[in-house]
Coordinates of C-alpha atoms and ligand atoms in Angstrom, one line a residue:
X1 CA 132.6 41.3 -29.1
X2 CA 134.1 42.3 -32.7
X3 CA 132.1 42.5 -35.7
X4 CA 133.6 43.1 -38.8
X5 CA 131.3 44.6 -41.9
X6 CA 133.4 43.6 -44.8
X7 CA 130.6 45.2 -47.1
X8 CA 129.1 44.8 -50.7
X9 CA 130.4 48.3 -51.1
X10 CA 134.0 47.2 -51.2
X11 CA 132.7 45.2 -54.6
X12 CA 131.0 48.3 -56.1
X13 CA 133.7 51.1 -54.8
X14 CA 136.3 49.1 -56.2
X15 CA 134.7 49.4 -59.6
X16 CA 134.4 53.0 -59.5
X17 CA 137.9 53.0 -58.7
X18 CA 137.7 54.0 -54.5
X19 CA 138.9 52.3 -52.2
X20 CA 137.2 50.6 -49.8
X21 CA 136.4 51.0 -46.5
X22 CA 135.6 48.1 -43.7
X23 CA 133.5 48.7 -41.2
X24 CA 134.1 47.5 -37.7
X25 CA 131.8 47.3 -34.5
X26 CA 133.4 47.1 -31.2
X27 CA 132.0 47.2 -27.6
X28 CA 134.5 49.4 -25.3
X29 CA 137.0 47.4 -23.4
X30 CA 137.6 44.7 -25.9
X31 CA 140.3 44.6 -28.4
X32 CA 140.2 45.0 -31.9
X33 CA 142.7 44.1 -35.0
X34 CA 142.7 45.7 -37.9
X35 CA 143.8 43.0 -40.5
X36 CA 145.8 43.8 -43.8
X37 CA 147.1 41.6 -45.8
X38 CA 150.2 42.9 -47.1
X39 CA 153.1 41.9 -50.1
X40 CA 156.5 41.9 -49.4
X41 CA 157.9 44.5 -51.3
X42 CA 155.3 46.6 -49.3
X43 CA 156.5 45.6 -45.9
X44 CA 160.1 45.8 -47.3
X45 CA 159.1 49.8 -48.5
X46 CA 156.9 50.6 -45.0
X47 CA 153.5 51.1 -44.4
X48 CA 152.2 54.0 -42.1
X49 CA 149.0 54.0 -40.1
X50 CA 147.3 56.9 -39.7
X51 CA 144.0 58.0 -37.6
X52 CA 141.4 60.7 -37.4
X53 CA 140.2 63.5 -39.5
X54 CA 143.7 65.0 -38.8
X55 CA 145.7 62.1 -40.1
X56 CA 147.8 61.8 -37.3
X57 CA 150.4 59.2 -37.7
X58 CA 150.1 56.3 -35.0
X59 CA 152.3 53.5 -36.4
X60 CA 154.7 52.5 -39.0
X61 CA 156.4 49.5 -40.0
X62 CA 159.9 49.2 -42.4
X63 CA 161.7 46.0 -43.6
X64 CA 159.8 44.1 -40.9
X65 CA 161.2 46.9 -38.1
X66 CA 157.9 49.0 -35.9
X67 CA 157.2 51.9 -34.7
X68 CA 154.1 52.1 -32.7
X69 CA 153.6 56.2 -31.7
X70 CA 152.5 54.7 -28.5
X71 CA 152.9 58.2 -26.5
X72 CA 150.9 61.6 -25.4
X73 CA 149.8 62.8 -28.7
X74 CA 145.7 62.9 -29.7
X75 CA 145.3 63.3 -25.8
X76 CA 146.9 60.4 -24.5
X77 CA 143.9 58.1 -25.7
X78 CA 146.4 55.4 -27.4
X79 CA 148.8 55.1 -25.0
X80 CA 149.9 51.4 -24.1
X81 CA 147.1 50.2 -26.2
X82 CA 148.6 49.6 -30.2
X83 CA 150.1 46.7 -31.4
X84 CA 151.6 46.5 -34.5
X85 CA 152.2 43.0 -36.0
X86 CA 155.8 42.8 -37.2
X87 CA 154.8 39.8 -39.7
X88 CA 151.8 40.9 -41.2
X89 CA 150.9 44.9 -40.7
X90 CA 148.5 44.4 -38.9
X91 CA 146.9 46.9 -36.1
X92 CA 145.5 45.9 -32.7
X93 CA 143.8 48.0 -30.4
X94 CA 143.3 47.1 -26.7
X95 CA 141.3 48.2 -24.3
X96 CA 139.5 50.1 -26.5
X97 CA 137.2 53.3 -25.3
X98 CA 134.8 55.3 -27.4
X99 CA 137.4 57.9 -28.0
X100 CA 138.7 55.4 -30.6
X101 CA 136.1 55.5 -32.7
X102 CA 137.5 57.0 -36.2
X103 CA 139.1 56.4 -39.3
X104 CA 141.7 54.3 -39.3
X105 CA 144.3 54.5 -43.2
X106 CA 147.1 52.5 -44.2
X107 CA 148.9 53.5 -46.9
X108 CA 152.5 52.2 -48.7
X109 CA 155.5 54.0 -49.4
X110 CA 155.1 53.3 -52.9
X111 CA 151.1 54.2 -53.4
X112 CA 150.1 57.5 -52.7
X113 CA 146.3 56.9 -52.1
X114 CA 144.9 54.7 -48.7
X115 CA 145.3 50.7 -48.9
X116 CA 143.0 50.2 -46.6
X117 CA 140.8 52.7 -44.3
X118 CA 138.8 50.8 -41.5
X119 CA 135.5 52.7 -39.7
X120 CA 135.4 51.8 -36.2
X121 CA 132.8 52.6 -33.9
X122 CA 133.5 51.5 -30.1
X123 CA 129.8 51.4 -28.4
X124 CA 129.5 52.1 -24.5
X125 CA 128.2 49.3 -22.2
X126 CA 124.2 50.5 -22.2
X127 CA 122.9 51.0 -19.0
X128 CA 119.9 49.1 -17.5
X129 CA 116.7 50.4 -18.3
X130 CA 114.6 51.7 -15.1
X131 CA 110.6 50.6 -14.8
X132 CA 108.8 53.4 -13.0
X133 CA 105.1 54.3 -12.3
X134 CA 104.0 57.2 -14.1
X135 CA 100.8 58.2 -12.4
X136 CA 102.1 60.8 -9.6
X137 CA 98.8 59.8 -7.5
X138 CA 97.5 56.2 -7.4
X139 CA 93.9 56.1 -8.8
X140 CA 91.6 53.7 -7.5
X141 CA 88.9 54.4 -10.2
X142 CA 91.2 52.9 -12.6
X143 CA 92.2 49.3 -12.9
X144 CA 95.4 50.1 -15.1
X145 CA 98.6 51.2 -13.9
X146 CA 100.8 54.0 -16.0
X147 CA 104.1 53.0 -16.6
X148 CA 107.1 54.3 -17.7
X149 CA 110.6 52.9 -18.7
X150 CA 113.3 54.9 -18.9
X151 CA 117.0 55.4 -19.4
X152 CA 119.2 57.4 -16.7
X153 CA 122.7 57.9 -17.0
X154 CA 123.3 57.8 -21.0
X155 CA 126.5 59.3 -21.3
X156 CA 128.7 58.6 -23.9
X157 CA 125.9 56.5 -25.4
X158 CA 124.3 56.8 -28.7
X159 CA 121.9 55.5 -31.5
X160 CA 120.3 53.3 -29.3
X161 CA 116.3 52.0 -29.5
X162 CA 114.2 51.5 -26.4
X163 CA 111.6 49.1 -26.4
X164 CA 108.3 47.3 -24.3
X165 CA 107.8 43.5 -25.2
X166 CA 105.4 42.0 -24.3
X167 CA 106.0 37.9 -24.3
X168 CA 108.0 37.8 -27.4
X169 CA 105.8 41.0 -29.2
X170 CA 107.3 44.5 -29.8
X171 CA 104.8 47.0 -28.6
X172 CA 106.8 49.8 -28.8
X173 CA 110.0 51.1 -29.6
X174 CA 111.7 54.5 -30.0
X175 CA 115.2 55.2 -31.7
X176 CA 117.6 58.1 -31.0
X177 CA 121.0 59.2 -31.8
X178 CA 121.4 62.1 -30.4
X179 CA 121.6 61.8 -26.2
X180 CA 121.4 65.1 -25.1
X181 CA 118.1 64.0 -24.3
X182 CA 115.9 62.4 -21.8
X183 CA 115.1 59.1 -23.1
X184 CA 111.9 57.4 -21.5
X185 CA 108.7 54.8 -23.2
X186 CA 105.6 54.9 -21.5
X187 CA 102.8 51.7 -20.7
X188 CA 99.7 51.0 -19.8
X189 CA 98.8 47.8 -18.3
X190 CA 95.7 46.3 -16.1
X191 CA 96.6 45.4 -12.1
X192 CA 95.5 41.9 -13.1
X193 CA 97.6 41.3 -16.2
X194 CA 99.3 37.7 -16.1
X195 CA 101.5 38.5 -19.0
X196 CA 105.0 39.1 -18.7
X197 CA 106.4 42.4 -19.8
X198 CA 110.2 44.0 -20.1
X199 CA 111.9 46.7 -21.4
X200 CA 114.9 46.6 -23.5
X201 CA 117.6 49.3 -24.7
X202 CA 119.9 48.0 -27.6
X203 CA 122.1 49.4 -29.9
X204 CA 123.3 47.4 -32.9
X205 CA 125.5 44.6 -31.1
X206 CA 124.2 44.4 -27.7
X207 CA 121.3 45.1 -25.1
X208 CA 120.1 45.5 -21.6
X209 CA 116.7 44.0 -20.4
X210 CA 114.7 45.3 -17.3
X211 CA 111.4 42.7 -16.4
X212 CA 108.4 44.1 -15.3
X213 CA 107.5 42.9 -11.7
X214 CA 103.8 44.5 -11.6
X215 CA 103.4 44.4 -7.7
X216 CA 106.7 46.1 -7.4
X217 CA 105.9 49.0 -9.5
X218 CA 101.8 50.1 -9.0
X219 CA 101.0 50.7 -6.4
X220 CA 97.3 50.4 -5.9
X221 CA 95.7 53.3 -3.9
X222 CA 93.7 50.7 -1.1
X223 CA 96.8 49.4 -0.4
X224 CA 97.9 51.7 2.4
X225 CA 94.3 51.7 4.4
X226 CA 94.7 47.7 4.3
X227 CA 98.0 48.3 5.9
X228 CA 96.3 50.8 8.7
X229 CA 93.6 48.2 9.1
X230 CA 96.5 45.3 10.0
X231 CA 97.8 47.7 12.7
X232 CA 94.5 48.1 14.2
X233 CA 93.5 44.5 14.2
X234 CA 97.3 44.4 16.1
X235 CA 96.5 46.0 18.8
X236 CA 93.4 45.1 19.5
X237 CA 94.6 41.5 19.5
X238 CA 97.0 42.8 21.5
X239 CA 95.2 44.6 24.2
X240 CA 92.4 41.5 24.3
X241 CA 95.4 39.3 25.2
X242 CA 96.9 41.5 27.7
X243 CA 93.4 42.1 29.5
X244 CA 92.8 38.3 29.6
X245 CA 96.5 37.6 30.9
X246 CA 95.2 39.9 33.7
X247 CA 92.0 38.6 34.4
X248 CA 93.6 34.8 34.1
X249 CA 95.9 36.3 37.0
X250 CA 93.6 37.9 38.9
X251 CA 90.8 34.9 39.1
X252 CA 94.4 32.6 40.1
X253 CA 95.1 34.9 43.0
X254 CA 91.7 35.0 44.4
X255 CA 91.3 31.4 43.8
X256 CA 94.5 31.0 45.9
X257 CA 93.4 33.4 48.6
X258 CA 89.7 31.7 49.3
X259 CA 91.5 28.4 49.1
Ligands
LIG301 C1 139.3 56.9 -22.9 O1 140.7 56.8 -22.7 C2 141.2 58.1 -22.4 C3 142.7 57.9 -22.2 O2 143.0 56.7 -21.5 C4 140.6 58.6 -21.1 O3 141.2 59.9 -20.8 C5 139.1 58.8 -21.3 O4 138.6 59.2 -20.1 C6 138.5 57.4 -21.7 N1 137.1 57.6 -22.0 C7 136.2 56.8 -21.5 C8 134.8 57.2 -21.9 O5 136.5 55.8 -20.9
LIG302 C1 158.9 40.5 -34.4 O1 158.2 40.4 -33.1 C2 158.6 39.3 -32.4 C3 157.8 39.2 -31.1 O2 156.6 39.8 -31.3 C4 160.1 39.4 -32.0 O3 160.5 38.3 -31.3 C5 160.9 39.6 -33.3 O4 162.2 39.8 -33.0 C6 160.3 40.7 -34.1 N1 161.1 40.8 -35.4 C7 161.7 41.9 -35.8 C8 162.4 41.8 -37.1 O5 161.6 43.0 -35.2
LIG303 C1 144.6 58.2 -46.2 O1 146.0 58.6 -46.1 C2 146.5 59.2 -47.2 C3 148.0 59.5 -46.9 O2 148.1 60.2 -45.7 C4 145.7 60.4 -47.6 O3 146.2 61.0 -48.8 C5 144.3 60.0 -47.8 O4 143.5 61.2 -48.0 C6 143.8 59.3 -46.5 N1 142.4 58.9 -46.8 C7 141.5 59.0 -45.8 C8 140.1 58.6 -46.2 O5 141.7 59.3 -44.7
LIG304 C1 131.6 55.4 -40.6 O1 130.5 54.6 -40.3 C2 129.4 55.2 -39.7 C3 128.4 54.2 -39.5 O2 128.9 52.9 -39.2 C4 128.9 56.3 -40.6 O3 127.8 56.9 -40.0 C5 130.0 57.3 -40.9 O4 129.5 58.2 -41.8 C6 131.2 56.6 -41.5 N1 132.2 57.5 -41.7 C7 132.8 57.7 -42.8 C8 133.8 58.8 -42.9 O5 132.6 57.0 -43.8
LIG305 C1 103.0 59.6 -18.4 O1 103.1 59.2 -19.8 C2 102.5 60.0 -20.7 C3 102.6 59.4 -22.1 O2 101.7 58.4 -22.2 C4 103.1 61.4 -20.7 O3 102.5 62.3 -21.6 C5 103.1 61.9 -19.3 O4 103.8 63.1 -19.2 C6 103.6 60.9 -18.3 N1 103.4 61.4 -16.9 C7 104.4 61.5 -16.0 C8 104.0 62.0 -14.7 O5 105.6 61.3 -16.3
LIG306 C1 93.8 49.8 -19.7 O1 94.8 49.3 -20.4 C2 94.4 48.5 -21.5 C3 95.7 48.0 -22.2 O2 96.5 47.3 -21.3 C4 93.5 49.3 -22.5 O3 93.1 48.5 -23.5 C5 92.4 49.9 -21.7 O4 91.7 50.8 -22.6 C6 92.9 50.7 -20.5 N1 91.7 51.1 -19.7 C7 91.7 52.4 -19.2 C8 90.5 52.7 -18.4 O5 92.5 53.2 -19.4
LIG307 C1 117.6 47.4 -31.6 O1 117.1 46.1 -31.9 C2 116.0 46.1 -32.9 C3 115.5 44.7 -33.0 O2 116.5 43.7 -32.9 C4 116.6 46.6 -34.2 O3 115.6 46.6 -35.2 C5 117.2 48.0 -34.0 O4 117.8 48.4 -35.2 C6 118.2 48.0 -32.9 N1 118.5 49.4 -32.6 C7 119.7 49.9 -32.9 C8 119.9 51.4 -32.6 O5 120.5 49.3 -33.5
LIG308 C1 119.7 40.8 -26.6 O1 120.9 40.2 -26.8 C2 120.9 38.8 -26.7 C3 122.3 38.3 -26.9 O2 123.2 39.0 -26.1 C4 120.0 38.2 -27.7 O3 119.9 36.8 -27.6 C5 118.6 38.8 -27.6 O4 117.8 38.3 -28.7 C6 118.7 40.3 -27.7 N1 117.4 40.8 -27.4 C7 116.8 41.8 -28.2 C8 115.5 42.2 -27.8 O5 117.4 42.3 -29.1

């Protein structure tokens, strides 16, 4: 999934006399092309690529001829993944990882200043938000059960919101950008609540949902004495039978023996 922000800015920052820039969304794995639409004579004099706050120069193109820089430099992280269009200028990415996420400059041989400069940001797949209980000990005095959603393993993840719904309501959400920390949302709801609840993570172009399953998360504190109680009818049932199997025998043989 690609999205391309071609904003109103371009409009008003090419009236102050900047150049624009185009903001671009990508989710890591896909590919991503950065389009340009280029003259002739500007082809015919070359146009260079360039990425990062360093500048570093990742593909050129001269009288239709390219060079894609397709090797170790800026650690390796676009190596067999650029694609420079021969006809056009244009820049694909593949396979892209967060590690792409930059600046991305064209400029000509004959303008000094940036044609073009694309912001990409490659989001990480989120990870699926985990339901838990949040009452350490079960209370039976209460009929509501303490929940708590959170989000586990957020590495390389950021500006994300985490949110309950309940139906199609928001009933909370909290945003963060920075990931360094624990990220969880806490919920209250009653043992015998029909509604249907879940908890979603999103950043701005996708999402992971986790359903609440009530019975699967609260545990209600009785629950474990019903269970002792079930054992106990067992084997009782179970010794009844077993005494009557004997009896049954018993009566048969002496029945047998007087007969
Ligand atoms: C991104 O790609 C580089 C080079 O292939 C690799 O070293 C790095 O581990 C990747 N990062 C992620 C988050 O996949
Ligand atoms: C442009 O690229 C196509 C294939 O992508 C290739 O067949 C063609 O020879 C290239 N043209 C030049 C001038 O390099
Ligand atoms: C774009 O590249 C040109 C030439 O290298 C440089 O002068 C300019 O500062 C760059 N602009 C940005 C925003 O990176
Ligand atoms: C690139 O875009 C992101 C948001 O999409 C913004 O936070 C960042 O400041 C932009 N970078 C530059 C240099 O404009
Ligand atoms: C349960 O959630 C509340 C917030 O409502 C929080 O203050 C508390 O620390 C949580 N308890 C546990 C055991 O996580
Ligand atoms: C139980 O939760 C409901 C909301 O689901 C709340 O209105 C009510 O006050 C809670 N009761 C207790 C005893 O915490
Ligand atoms: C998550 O989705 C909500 C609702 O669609 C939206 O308002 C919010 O901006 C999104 N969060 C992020 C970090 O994009
Ligand atoms: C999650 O993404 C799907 C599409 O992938 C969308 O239909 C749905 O509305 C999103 N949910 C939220 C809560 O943003």
């Amino acid at each position: 999934m690609t999205r391309l922000l071609p904003g109103l800015c371009c409009f008003s920052f090419l009236l102050a006399g900047v150049f624009c820039s185009q903001f671009v969304s990508v989710m890591e794995g896909d590919s991503v092309t950065l389009s340009v639409r280029l003259t002739e004579t500007q082809i015919k004099d070359g146009i260079t690529w360039r990425f990062g706050p360093r500048e570093t120069l990742i593909a050129r193109m001269k009288d239709y001829k390219t060079t894609v820089y397709n090797d170790d430099r800026l650690d390796g992280r676009f190596k067999n993944k650029l694609h420079l269009n021969n006809q056009t200028g244009s820049l694909t990415i593949t396979n892209t990882n967060i590690t792409h996420t930059g600046l991305y400059n064209i400029t000509t041989k004959s303008q000094d200043k940036a044609l073009n400069i694309f912001n990409i940001t490659v989001y990480a797949y989120l990870p699926i938000p985990v339901i838990s209980s949040n009452s350490s000990q079960c209370s039976s005095s209460s009929s509501n059960c303490s929940l708590l959603c959170s989000v586990l393993n957020l590495r390389d993840v950021r500006d994300v919101s985490l949110s309950w719904y309940k139906g199609k309501s928001l009933l909370s959400i909290i945003s963060v950008s920075d990931l360094n920390i624990r990220l969880s949302l806490s919920l209250e709801v009653e043992y015998q609540d029909t509604n249907t609840y879940r908890c979603v993570l999103n950043n701005t172009i996708t999402n992971q949902t986790q359903h609440l399953n009530i019975n699967d998360v609260c545990q209600i504190c009785s629950a474990p004495i019903h269970g002792h109680i079930v054992v106990i009818c067992c084997v009782v049932v179970g010794c009844l039978m077993f005494v009557t199997a004997v009896l049954i025998f018993w009566i048969y043989r002496k029945h047998k023996a007087t007969s």
